[in-house]
PDB file of C-alpha atoms in Angstrom:
ATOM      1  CA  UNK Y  21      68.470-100.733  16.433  1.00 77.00           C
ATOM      2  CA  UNK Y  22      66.584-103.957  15.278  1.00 86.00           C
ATOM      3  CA  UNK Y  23      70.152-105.691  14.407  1.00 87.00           C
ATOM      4  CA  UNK Y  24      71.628-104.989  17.893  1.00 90.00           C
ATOM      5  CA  UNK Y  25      68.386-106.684  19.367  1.00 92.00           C
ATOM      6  CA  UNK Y  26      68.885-109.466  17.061  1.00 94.00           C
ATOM      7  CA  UNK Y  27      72.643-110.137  18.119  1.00 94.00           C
ATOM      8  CA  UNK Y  28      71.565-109.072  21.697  1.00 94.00           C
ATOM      9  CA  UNK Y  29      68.550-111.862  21.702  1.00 95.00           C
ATOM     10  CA  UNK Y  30      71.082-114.252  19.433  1.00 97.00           C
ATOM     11  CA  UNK Y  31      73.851-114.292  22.404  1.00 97.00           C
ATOM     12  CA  UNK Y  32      71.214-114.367  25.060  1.00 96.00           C
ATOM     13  CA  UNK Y  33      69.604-117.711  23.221  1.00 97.00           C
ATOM     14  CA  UNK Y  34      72.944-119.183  22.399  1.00 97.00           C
ATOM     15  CA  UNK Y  35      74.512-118.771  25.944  1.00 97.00           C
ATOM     16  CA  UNK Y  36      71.022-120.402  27.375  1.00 97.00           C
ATOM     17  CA  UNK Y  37      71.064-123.243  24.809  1.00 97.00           C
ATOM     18  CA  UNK Y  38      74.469-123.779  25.346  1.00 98.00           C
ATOM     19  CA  UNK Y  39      74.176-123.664  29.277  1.00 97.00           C
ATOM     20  CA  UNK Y  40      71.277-125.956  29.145  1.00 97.00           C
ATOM     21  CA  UNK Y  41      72.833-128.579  26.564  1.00 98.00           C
ATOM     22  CA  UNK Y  42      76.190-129.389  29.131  1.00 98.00           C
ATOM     23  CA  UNK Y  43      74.043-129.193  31.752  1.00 98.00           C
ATOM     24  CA  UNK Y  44      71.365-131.543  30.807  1.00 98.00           C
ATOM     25  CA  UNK Y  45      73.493-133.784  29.206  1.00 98.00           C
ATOM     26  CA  UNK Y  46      76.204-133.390  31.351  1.00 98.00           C
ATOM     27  CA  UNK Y  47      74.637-134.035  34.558  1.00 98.00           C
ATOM     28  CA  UNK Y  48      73.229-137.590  32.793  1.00 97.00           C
ATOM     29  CA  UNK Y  49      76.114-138.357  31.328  1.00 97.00           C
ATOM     30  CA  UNK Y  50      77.875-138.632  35.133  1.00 97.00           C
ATOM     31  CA  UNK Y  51      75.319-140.156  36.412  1.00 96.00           C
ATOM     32  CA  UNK Y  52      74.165-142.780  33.856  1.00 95.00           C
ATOM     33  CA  UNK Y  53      78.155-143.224  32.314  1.00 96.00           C
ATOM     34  CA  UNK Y  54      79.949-142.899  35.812  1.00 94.00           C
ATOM     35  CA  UNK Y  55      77.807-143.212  39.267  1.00 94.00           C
ATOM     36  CA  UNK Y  56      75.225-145.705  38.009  1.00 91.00           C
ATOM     37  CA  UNK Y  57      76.910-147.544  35.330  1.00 88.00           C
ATOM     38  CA  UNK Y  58      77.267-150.700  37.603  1.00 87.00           C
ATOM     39  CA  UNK Y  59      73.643-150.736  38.693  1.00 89.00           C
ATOM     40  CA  UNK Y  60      72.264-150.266  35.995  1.00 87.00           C
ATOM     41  CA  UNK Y  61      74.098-151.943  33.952  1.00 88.00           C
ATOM     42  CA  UNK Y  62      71.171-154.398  32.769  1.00 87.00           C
ATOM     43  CA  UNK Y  63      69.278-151.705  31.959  1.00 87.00           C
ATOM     44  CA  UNK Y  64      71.779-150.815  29.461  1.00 90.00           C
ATOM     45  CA  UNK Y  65      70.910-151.471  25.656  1.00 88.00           C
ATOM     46  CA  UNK Y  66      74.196-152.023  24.104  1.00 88.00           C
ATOM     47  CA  UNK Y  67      77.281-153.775  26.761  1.00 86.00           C
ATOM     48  CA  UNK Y  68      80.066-151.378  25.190  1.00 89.00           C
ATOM     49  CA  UNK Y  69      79.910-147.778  25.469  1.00 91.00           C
ATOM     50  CA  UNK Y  70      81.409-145.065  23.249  1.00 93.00           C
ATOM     51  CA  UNK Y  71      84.384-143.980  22.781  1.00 94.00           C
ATOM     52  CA  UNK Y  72      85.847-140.633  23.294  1.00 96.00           C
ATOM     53  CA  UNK Y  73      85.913-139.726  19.267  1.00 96.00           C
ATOM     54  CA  UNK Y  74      82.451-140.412  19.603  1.00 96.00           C
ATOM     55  CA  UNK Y  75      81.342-137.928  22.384  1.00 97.00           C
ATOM     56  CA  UNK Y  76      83.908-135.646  21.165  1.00 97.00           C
ATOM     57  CA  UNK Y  77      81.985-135.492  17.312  1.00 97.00           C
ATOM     58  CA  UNK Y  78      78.662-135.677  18.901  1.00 98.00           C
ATOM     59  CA  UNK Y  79      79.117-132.451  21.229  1.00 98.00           C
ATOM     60  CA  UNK Y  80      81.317-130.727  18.268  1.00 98.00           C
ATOM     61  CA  UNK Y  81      78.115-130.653  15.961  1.00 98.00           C
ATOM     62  CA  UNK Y  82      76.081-130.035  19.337  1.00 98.00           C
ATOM     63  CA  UNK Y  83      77.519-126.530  19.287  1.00 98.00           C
ATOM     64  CA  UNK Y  84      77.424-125.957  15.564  1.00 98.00           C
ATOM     65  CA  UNK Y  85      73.657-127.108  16.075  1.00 98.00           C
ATOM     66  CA  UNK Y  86      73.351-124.420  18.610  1.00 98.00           C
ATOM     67  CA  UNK Y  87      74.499-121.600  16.692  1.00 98.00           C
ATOM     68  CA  UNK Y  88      72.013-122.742  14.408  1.00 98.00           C
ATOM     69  CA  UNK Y  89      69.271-123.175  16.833  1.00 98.00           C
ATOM     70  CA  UNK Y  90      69.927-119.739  18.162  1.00 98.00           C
ATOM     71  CA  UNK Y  91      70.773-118.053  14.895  1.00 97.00           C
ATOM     72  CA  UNK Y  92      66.610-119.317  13.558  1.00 97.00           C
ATOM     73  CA  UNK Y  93      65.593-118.335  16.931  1.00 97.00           C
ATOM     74  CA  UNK Y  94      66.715-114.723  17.121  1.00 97.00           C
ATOM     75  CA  UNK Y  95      65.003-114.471  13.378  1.00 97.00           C
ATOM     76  CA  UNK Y  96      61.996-115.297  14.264  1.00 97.00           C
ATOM     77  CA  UNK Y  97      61.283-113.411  17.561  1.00 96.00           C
ATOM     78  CA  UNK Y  98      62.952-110.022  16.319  1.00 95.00           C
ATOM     79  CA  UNK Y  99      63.145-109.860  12.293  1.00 95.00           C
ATOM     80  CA  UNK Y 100      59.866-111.652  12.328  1.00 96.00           C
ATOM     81  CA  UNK Y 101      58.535-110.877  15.407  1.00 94.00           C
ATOM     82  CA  UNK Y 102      55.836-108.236  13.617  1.00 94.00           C
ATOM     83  CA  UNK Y 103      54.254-111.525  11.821  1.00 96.00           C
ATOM     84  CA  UNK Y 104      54.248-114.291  13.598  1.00 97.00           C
ATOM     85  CA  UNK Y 105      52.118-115.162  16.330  1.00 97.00           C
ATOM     86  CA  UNK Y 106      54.315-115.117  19.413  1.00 97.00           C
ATOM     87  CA  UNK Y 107      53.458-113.083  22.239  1.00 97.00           C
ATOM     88  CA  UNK Y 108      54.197-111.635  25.718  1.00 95.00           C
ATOM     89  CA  UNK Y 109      51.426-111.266  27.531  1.00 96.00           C
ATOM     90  CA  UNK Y 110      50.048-113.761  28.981  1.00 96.00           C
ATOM     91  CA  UNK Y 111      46.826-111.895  29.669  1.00 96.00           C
ATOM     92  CA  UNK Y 112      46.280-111.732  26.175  1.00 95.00           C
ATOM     93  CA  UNK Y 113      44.935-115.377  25.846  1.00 96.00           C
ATOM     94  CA  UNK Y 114      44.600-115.965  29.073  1.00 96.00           C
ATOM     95  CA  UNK Y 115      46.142-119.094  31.660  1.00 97.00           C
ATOM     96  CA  UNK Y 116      44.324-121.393  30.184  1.00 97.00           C
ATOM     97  CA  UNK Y 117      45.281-121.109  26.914  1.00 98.00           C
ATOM     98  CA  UNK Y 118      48.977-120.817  28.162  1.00 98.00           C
ATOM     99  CA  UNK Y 119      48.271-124.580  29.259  1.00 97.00           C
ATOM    100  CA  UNK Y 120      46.537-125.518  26.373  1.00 97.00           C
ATOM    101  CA  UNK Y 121      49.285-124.418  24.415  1.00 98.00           C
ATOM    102  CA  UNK Y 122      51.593-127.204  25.213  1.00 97.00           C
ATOM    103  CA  UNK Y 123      49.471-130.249  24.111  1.00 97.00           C
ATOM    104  CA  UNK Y 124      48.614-128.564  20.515  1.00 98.00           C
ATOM    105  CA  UNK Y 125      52.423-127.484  20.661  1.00 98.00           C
ATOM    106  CA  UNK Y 126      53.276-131.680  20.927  1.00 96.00           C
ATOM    107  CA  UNK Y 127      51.059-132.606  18.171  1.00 96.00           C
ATOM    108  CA  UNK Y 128      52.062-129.881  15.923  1.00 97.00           C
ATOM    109  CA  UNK Y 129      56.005-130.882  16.959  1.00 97.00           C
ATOM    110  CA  UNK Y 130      55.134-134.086  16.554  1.00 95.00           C
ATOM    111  CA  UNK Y 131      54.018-134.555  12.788  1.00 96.00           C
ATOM    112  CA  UNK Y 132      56.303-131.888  11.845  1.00 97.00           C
ATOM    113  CA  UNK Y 133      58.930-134.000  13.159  1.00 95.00           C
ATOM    114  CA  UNK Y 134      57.589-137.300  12.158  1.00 94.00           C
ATOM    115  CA  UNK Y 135      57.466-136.285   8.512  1.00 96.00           C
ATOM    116  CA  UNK Y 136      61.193-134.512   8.466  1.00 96.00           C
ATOM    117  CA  UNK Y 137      62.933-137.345   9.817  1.00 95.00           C
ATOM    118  CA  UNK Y 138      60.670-140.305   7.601  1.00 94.00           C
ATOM    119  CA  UNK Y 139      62.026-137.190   5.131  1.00 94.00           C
ATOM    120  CA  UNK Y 140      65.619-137.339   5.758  1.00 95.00           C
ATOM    121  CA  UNK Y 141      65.315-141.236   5.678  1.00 93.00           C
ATOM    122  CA  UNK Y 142      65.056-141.336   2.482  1.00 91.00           C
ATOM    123  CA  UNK Y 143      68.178-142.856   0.340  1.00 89.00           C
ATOM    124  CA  UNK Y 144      69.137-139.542  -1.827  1.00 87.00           C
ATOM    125  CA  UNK Y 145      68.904-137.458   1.681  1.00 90.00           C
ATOM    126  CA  UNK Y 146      70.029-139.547   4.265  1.00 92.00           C
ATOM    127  CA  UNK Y 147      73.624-139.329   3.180  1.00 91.00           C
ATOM    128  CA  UNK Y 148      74.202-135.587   2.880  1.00 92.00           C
ATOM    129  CA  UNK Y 149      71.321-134.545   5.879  1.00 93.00           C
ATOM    130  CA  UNK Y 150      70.890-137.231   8.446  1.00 94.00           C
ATOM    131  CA  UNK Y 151      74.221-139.312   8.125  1.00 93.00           C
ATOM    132  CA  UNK Y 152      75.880-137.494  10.767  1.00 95.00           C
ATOM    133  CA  UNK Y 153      73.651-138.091  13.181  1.00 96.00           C
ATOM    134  CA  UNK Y 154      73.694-141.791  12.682  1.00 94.00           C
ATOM    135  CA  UNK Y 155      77.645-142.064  12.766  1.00 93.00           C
ATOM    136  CA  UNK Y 156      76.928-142.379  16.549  1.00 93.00           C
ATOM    137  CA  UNK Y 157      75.348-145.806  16.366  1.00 92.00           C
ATOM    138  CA  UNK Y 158      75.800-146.381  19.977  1.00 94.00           C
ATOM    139  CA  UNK Y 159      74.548-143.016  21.008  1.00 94.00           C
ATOM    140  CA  UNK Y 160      74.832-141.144  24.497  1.00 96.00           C
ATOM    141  CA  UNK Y 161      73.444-137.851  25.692  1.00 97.00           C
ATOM    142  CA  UNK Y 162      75.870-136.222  24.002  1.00 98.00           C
ATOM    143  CA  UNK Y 163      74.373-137.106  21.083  1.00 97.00           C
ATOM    144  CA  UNK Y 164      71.001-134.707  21.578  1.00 96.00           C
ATOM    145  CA  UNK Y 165      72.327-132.070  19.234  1.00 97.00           C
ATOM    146  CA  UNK Y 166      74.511-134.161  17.034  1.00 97.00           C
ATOM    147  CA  UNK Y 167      72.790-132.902  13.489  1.00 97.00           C
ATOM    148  CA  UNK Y 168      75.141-131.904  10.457  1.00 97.00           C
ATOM    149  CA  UNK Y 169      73.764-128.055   9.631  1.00 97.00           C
ATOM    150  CA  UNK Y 170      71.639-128.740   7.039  1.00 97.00           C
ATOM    151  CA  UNK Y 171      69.795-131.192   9.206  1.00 97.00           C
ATOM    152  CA  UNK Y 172      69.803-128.667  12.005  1.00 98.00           C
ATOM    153  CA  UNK Y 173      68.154-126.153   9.881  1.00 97.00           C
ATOM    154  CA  UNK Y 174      65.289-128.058   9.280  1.00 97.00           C
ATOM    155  CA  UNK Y 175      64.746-129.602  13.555  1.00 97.00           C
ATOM    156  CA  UNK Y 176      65.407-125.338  13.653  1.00 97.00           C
ATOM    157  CA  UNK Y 177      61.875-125.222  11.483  1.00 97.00           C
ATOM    158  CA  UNK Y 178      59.802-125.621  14.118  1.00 97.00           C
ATOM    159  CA  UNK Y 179      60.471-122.100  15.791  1.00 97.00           C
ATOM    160  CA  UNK Y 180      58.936-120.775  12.643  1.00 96.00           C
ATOM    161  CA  UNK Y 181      56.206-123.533  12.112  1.00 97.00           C
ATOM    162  CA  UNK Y 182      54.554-122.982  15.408  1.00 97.00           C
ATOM    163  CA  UNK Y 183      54.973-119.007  15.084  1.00 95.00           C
ATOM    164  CA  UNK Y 184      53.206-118.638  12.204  1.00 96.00           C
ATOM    165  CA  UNK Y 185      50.012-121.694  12.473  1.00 96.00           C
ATOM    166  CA  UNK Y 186      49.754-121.402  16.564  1.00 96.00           C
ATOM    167  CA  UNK Y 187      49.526-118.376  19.098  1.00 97.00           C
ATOM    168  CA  UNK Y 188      52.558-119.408  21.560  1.00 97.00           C
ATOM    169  CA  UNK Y 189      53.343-117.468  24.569  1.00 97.00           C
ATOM    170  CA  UNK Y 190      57.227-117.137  24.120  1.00 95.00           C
ATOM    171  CA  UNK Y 191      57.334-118.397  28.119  1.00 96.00           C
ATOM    172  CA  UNK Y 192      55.556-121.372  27.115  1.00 97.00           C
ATOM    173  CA  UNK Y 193      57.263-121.886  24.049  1.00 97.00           C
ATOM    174  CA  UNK Y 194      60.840-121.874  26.105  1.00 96.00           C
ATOM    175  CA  UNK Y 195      59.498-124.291  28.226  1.00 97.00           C
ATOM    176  CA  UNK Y 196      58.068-126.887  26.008  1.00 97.00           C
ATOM    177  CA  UNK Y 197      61.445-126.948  24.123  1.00 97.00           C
ATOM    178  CA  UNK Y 198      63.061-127.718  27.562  1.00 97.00           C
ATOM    179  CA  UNK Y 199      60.728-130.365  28.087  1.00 96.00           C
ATOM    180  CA  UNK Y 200      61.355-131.449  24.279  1.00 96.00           C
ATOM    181  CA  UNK Y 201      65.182-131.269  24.844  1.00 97.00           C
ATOM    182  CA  UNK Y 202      65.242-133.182  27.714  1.00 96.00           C
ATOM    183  CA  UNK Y 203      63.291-136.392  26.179  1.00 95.00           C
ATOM    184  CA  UNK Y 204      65.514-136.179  23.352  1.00 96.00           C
ATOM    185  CA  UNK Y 205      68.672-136.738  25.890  1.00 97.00           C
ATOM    186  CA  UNK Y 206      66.323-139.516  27.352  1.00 95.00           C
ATOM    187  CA  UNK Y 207      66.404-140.809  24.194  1.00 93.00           C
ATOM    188  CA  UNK Y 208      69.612-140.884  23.283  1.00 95.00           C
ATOM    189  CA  UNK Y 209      70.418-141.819  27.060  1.00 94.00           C
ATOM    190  CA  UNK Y 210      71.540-145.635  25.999  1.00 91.00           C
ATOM    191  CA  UNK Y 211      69.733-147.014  28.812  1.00 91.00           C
ATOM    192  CA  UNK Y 212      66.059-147.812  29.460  1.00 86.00           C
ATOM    193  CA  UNK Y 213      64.307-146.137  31.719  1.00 85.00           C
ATOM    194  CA  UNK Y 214      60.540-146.909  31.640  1.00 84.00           C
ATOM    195  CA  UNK Y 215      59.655-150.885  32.939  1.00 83.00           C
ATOM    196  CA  UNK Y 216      60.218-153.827  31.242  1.00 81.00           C
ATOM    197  CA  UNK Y 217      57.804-154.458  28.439  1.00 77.00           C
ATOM    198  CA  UNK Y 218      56.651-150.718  28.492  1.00 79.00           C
ATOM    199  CA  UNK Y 219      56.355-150.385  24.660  1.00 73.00           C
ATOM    200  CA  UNK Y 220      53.550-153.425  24.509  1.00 75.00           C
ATOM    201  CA  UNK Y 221      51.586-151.646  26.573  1.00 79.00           C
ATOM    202  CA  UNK Y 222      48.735-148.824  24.741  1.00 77.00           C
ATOM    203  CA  UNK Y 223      50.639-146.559  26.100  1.00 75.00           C
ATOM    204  CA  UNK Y 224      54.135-147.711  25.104  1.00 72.00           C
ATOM    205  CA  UNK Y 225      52.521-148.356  21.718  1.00 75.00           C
ATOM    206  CA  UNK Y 226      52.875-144.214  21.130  1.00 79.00           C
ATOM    207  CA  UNK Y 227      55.936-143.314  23.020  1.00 79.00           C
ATOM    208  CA  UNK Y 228      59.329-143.283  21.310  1.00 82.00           C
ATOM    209  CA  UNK Y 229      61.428-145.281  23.967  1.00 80.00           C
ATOM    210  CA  UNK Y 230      65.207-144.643  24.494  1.00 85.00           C
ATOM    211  CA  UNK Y 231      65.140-148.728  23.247  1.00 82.00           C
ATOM    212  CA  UNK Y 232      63.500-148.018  20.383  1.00 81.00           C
ATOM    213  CA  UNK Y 233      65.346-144.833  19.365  1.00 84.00           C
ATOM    214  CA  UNK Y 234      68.832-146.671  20.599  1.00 85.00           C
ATOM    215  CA  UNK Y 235      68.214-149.241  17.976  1.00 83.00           C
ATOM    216  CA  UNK Y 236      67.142-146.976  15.264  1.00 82.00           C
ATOM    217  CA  UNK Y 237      70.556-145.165  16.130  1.00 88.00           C
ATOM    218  CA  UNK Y 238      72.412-148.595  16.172  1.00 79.00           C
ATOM    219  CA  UNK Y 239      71.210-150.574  12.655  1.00 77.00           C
ATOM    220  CA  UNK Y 240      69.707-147.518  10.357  1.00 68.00           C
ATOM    221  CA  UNK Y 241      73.176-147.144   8.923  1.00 64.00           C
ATOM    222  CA  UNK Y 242      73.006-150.788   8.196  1.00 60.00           C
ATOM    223  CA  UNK Y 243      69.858-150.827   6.754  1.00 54.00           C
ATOM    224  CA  UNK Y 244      70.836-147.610   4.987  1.00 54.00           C
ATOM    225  CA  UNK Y 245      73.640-148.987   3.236  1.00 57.00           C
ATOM    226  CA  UNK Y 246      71.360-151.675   2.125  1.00 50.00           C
ATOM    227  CA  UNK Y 247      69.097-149.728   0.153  1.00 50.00           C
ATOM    228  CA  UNK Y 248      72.047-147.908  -1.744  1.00 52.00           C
TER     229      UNK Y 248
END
Protein backbone atom coordinates (compact mmCIF):
# COMPACT_ATOMS: atom_id res chain seq x y z
CA UNK A 1 0.00 0.00 0.00
CA UNK A 2 2.69 2.62 1.08
CA UNK A 3 4.63 2.04 -2.44
CA UNK A 4 1.48 2.68 -4.57
CA UNK A 5 1.06 6.04 -2.54
CA UNK A 6 4.58 6.77 -3.17
CA UNK A 7 4.35 6.28 -7.10
CA UNK A 8 0.76 7.73 -6.81
CA UNK A 9 2.18 11.08 -4.91
CA UNK A 10 5.57 10.70 -7.28
CA UNK A 11 3.36 11.11 -10.66
CA UNK A 12 1.08 13.60 -9.04
CA UNK A 13 4.41 15.86 -8.05
CA UNK A 14 6.14 15.19 -11.30
CA UNK A 15 3.12 16.04 -13.61
CA UNK A 16 2.68 19.43 -11.33
CA UNK A 17 6.42 20.26 -11.49
CA UNK A 18 6.51 19.55 -14.90
CA UNK A 19 3.23 21.58 -15.72
CA UNK A 20 4.48 24.44 -13.73
CA UNK A 21 8.20 24.47 -15.20
CA UNK A 22 6.80 25.02 -19.23
CA UNK A 23 4.42 27.08 -17.96
CA UNK A 24 6.38 29.48 -15.96
CA UNK A 25 9.12 29.49 -18.11
CA UNK A 26 7.32 29.18 -21.07
CA UNK A 27 4.99 31.94 -20.75
CA UNK A 28 8.39 34.31 -20.03
CA UNK A 29 10.21 32.96 -22.47
CA UNK A 30 7.39 34.39 -25.24
CA UNK A 31 7.07 37.24 -23.73
CA UNK A 32 10.60 38.40 -22.74
CA UNK A 33 12.36 36.32 -26.07
CA UNK A 34 9.45 37.12 -28.60
CA UNK A 35 6.69 39.99 -27.73
CA UNK A 36 8.99 42.30 -25.76
CA UNK A 37 12.34 41.64 -27.09
CA UNK A 38 12.35 45.04 -29.00
CA UNK A 39 11.25 47.10 -26.02
CA UNK A 40 13.08 45.94 -23.86
CA UNK A 41 15.83 45.42 -25.45
CA UNK A 42 18.03 47.87 -23.18
CA UNK A 43 17.01 46.19 -20.42
CA UNK A 44 18.68 43.22 -21.72
CA UNK A 45 22.09 42.14 -20.04
CA UNK A 46 23.88 40.42 -22.76
CA UNK A 47 22.94 41.84 -26.85
CA UNK A 48 23.00 38.09 -28.22
CA UNK A 49 20.67 35.57 -27.08
CA UNK A 50 21.00 31.77 -27.00
CA UNK A 51 20.94 29.49 -29.25
CA UNK A 52 18.67 26.62 -29.73
CA UNK A 53 21.42 23.86 -28.37
CA UNK A 54 21.33 25.96 -25.52
CA UNK A 55 17.56 25.95 -24.55
CA UNK A 56 17.38 22.55 -25.86
CA UNK A 57 20.30 21.26 -22.97
CA UNK A 58 18.91 23.57 -20.45
CA UNK A 59 15.18 22.12 -20.56
CA UNK A 60 16.72 18.41 -21.20
CA UNK A 61 18.35 18.49 -17.61
CA UNK A 62 15.12 20.57 -16.53
CA UNK A 63 13.22 17.30 -16.78
CA UNK A 64 15.90 15.01 -15.46
CA UNK A 65 15.92 17.68 -12.52
CA UNK A 66 12.28 17.06 -12.16
CA UNK A 67 12.27 13.48 -11.81
CA UNK A 68 14.63 14.19 -9.24
CA UNK A 69 12.74 16.88 -7.56
CA UNK A 70 9.71 14.68 -7.51
CA UNK A 71 11.44 11.40 -6.85
CA UNK A 72 13.00 13.37 -3.05
CA UNK A 73 9.62 14.76 -2.79
CA UNK A 74 7.45 11.67 -2.79
CA UNK A 75 10.23 10.27 -0.09
CA UNK A 76 9.80 12.57 2.15
CA UNK A 77 5.98 13.11 2.43
CA UNK A 78 5.13 9.23 2.28
CA UNK A 79 8.32 6.98 3.29
CA UNK A 80 9.12 9.69 5.73
CA UNK A 81 6.09 11.22 6.30
CA UNK A 82 5.84 9.41 10.06
CA UNK A 83 9.10 11.63 11.03
CA UNK A 84 9.27 14.64 9.70
CA UNK A 85 7.42 17.56 10.60
CA UNK A 86 5.03 18.19 7.73
CA UNK A 87 1.50 18.44 8.32
CA UNK A 88 -2.12 18.82 7.09
CA UNK A 89 -3.98 20.59 9.21
CA UNK A 90 -3.80 23.78 9.30
CA UNK A 91 -5.65 24.03 12.60
CA UNK A 92 -2.94 22.36 14.14
CA UNK A 93 -0.64 25.50 14.37
CA UNK A 94 -2.94 27.72 13.57
CA UNK A 95 -3.13 30.78 10.50
CA UNK A 96 -0.71 32.51 11.88
CA UNK A 97 1.84 30.24 12.03
CA UNK A 98 0.89 29.15 8.40
CA UNK A 99 2.14 32.85 7.60
CA UNK A 100 4.91 32.79 9.72
CA UNK A 101 6.04 29.84 8.10
CA UNK A 102 7.16 31.42 4.94
CA UNK A 103 9.68 34.03 6.27
CA UNK A 104 11.57 31.27 8.59
CA UNK A 105 11.07 28.97 5.40
CA UNK A 106 13.34 31.94 3.29
CA UNK A 107 15.97 32.14 5.82
CA UNK A 108 16.28 28.52 6.36
CA UNK A 109 16.27 28.20 2.17
CA UNK A 110 18.40 30.77 2.12
CA UNK A 111 21.66 29.67 4.07
CA UNK A 112 21.03 26.23 3.06
CA UNK A 113 21.35 27.43 -0.34
CA UNK A 114 23.99 29.97 0.18
CA UNK A 115 26.36 27.39 1.63
CA UNK A 116 25.60 24.50 -1.22
CA UNK A 117 26.26 26.63 -4.04
CA UNK A 118 29.63 28.67 -2.23
CA UNK A 119 29.92 24.49 -1.83
CA UNK A 120 29.72 23.46 -5.32
CA UNK A 121 32.03 26.50 -6.19
CA UNK A 122 34.67 25.05 -5.08
CA UNK A 123 37.48 23.84 -7.76
CA UNK A 124 37.38 19.83 -7.03
CA UNK A 125 33.31 20.13 -7.19
CA UNK A 126 32.49 22.57 -9.58
CA UNK A 127 33.48 20.39 -12.48
CA UNK A 128 31.59 17.16 -11.80
CA UNK A 129 28.36 19.08 -9.71
CA UNK A 130 27.81 22.59 -10.86
CA UNK A 131 29.49 22.65 -14.42
CA UNK A 132 26.39 21.94 -16.14
CA UNK A 133 24.64 24.53 -14.98
CA UNK A 134 27.19 27.06 -15.98
CA UNK A 135 27.53 25.70 -19.69
CA UNK A 136 24.60 28.15 -20.21
CA UNK A 137 26.63 31.30 -19.74
CA UNK A 138 24.06 33.39 -21.35
CA UNK A 139 21.19 31.88 -19.50
CA UNK A 140 17.29 32.12 -20.19
CA UNK A 141 14.32 30.80 -18.28
CA UNK A 142 14.91 27.72 -19.52
CA UNK A 143 17.69 27.51 -17.59
CA UNK A 144 15.69 27.32 -13.94
CA UNK A 145 16.15 23.59 -13.69
CA UNK A 146 19.28 23.16 -15.68
CA UNK A 147 21.32 21.11 -12.73
CA UNK A 148 23.36 17.85 -13.71
CA UNK A 149 21.71 15.07 -11.06
CA UNK A 150 24.07 15.14 -8.60
CA UNK A 151 23.62 18.85 -8.27
CA UNK A 152 19.88 18.36 -8.32
CA UNK A 153 20.05 16.05 -5.46
CA UNK A 154 21.46 18.36 -3.25
CA UNK A 155 18.85 21.92 -4.43
CA UNK A 156 16.34 18.48 -3.79
CA UNK A 157 17.81 18.72 0.08
CA UNK A 158 15.77 21.22 1.10
CA UNK A 159 12.41 19.13 1.07
CA UNK A 160 14.10 17.15 3.76
CA UNK A 161 15.96 20.08 5.57
CA UNK A 162 12.86 22.02 6.30
CA UNK A 163 10.84 18.67 7.20
CA UNK A 164 12.85 17.64 9.74
CA UNK A 165 14.21 21.40 11.66
CA UNK A 166 10.70 23.37 10.82
CA UNK A 167 6.87 22.46 11.21
CA UNK A 168 5.66 23.26 7.44
CA UNK A 169 2.14 23.00 6.45
CA UNK A 170 2.56 20.93 3.14
CA UNK A 171 0.05 23.88 1.52
CA UNK A 172 2.48 26.35 2.54
CA UNK A 173 5.38 24.48 1.70
CA UNK A 174 3.92 24.06 -2.14
CA UNK A 175 3.52 27.52 -2.24
CA UNK A 176 6.74 28.94 -1.09
CA UNK A 177 8.52 26.64 -3.64
CA UNK A 178 6.27 28.32 -6.33
CA UNK A 179 7.23 31.54 -5.14
CA UNK A 180 10.99 30.17 -4.95
CA UNK A 181 10.67 28.76 -8.54
CA UNK A 182 9.46 31.64 -9.99
CA UNK A 183 12.44 34.09 -8.74
CA UNK A 184 14.75 31.58 -9.89
CA UNK A 185 13.22 32.01 -13.66
CA UNK A 186 13.49 35.82 -12.77
CA UNK A 187 16.81 35.16 -12.33
CA UNK A 188 17.80 33.44 -15.01
CA UNK A 189 15.32 35.74 -17.10
CA UNK A 190 18.47 37.63 -18.97
CA UNK A 191 16.87 40.85 -18.54
CA UNK A 192 16.57 43.28 -15.61
CA UNK A 193 13.66 43.88 -14.16
CA UNK A 194 13.93 45.96 -10.94
CA UNK A 195 15.13 50.00 -11.69
CA UNK A 196 18.25 51.13 -12.60
CA UNK A 197 20.74 51.17 -9.79
CA UNK A 198 18.45 48.83 -7.64
CA UNK A 199 21.35 46.75 -6.18
CA UNK A 200 23.06 50.12 -4.49
CA UNK A 201 20.23 50.63 -2.76
CA UNK A 202 19.90 48.72 1.20
CA UNK A 203 17.60 46.92 -0.24
CA UNK A 204 19.30 45.86 -3.48
CA UNK A 205 22.32 45.28 -1.24
CA UNK A 206 20.42 41.70 -0.16
CA UNK A 207 18.56 40.73 -3.21
CA UNK A 208 20.14 38.45 -5.81
CA UNK A 209 19.27 40.46 -9.07
CA UNK A 210 18.72 38.70 -12.47
CA UNK A 211 22.09 41.19 -13.28
CA UNK A 212 23.90 39.86 -10.76
CA UNK A 213 23.00 36.18 -11.20
CA UNK A 214 23.29 36.77 -15.27
CA UNK A 215 26.87 37.64 -14.73
CA UNK A 216 27.69 34.98 -12.30
CA UNK A 217 26.15 32.65 -15.12
CA UNK A 218 28.22 34.52 -17.85
CA UNK A 219 32.15 34.71 -16.34
CA UNK A 220 32.15 31.84 -13.41
CA UNK A 221 33.32 29.41 -16.04
CA UNK A 222 36.01 31.87 -16.77
CA UNK A 223 37.00 32.45 -13.51
CA UNK A 224 36.64 28.72 -12.93
CA UNK A 225 39.03 27.72 -15.40
CA UNK A 226 41.35 30.13 -13.81
CA UNK A 227 41.68 28.57 -10.60
CA UNK A 228 42.35 25.02 -12.21
Amino acid sequence: MIWEDFFFRWTRIAGNVTFRYFLIAGTVFFLFYFILNGILASRKMQSKFPKLKDYSRDISYSLITILIFATMAAVVFVLLDPYTLYYREVEKFGWWYFYLSFPLMFLIHDAYFYWAHRLMHHPKLFKAVHKVHHYSTNPSPWTAYAFHPLEAVIEAGIILVLGFVLPVHQAAFGLFMLFQFSYNVYGHLGYELYPKNFHRTWVGKWVNTSTAHNQHHQFSMEIMDCTR
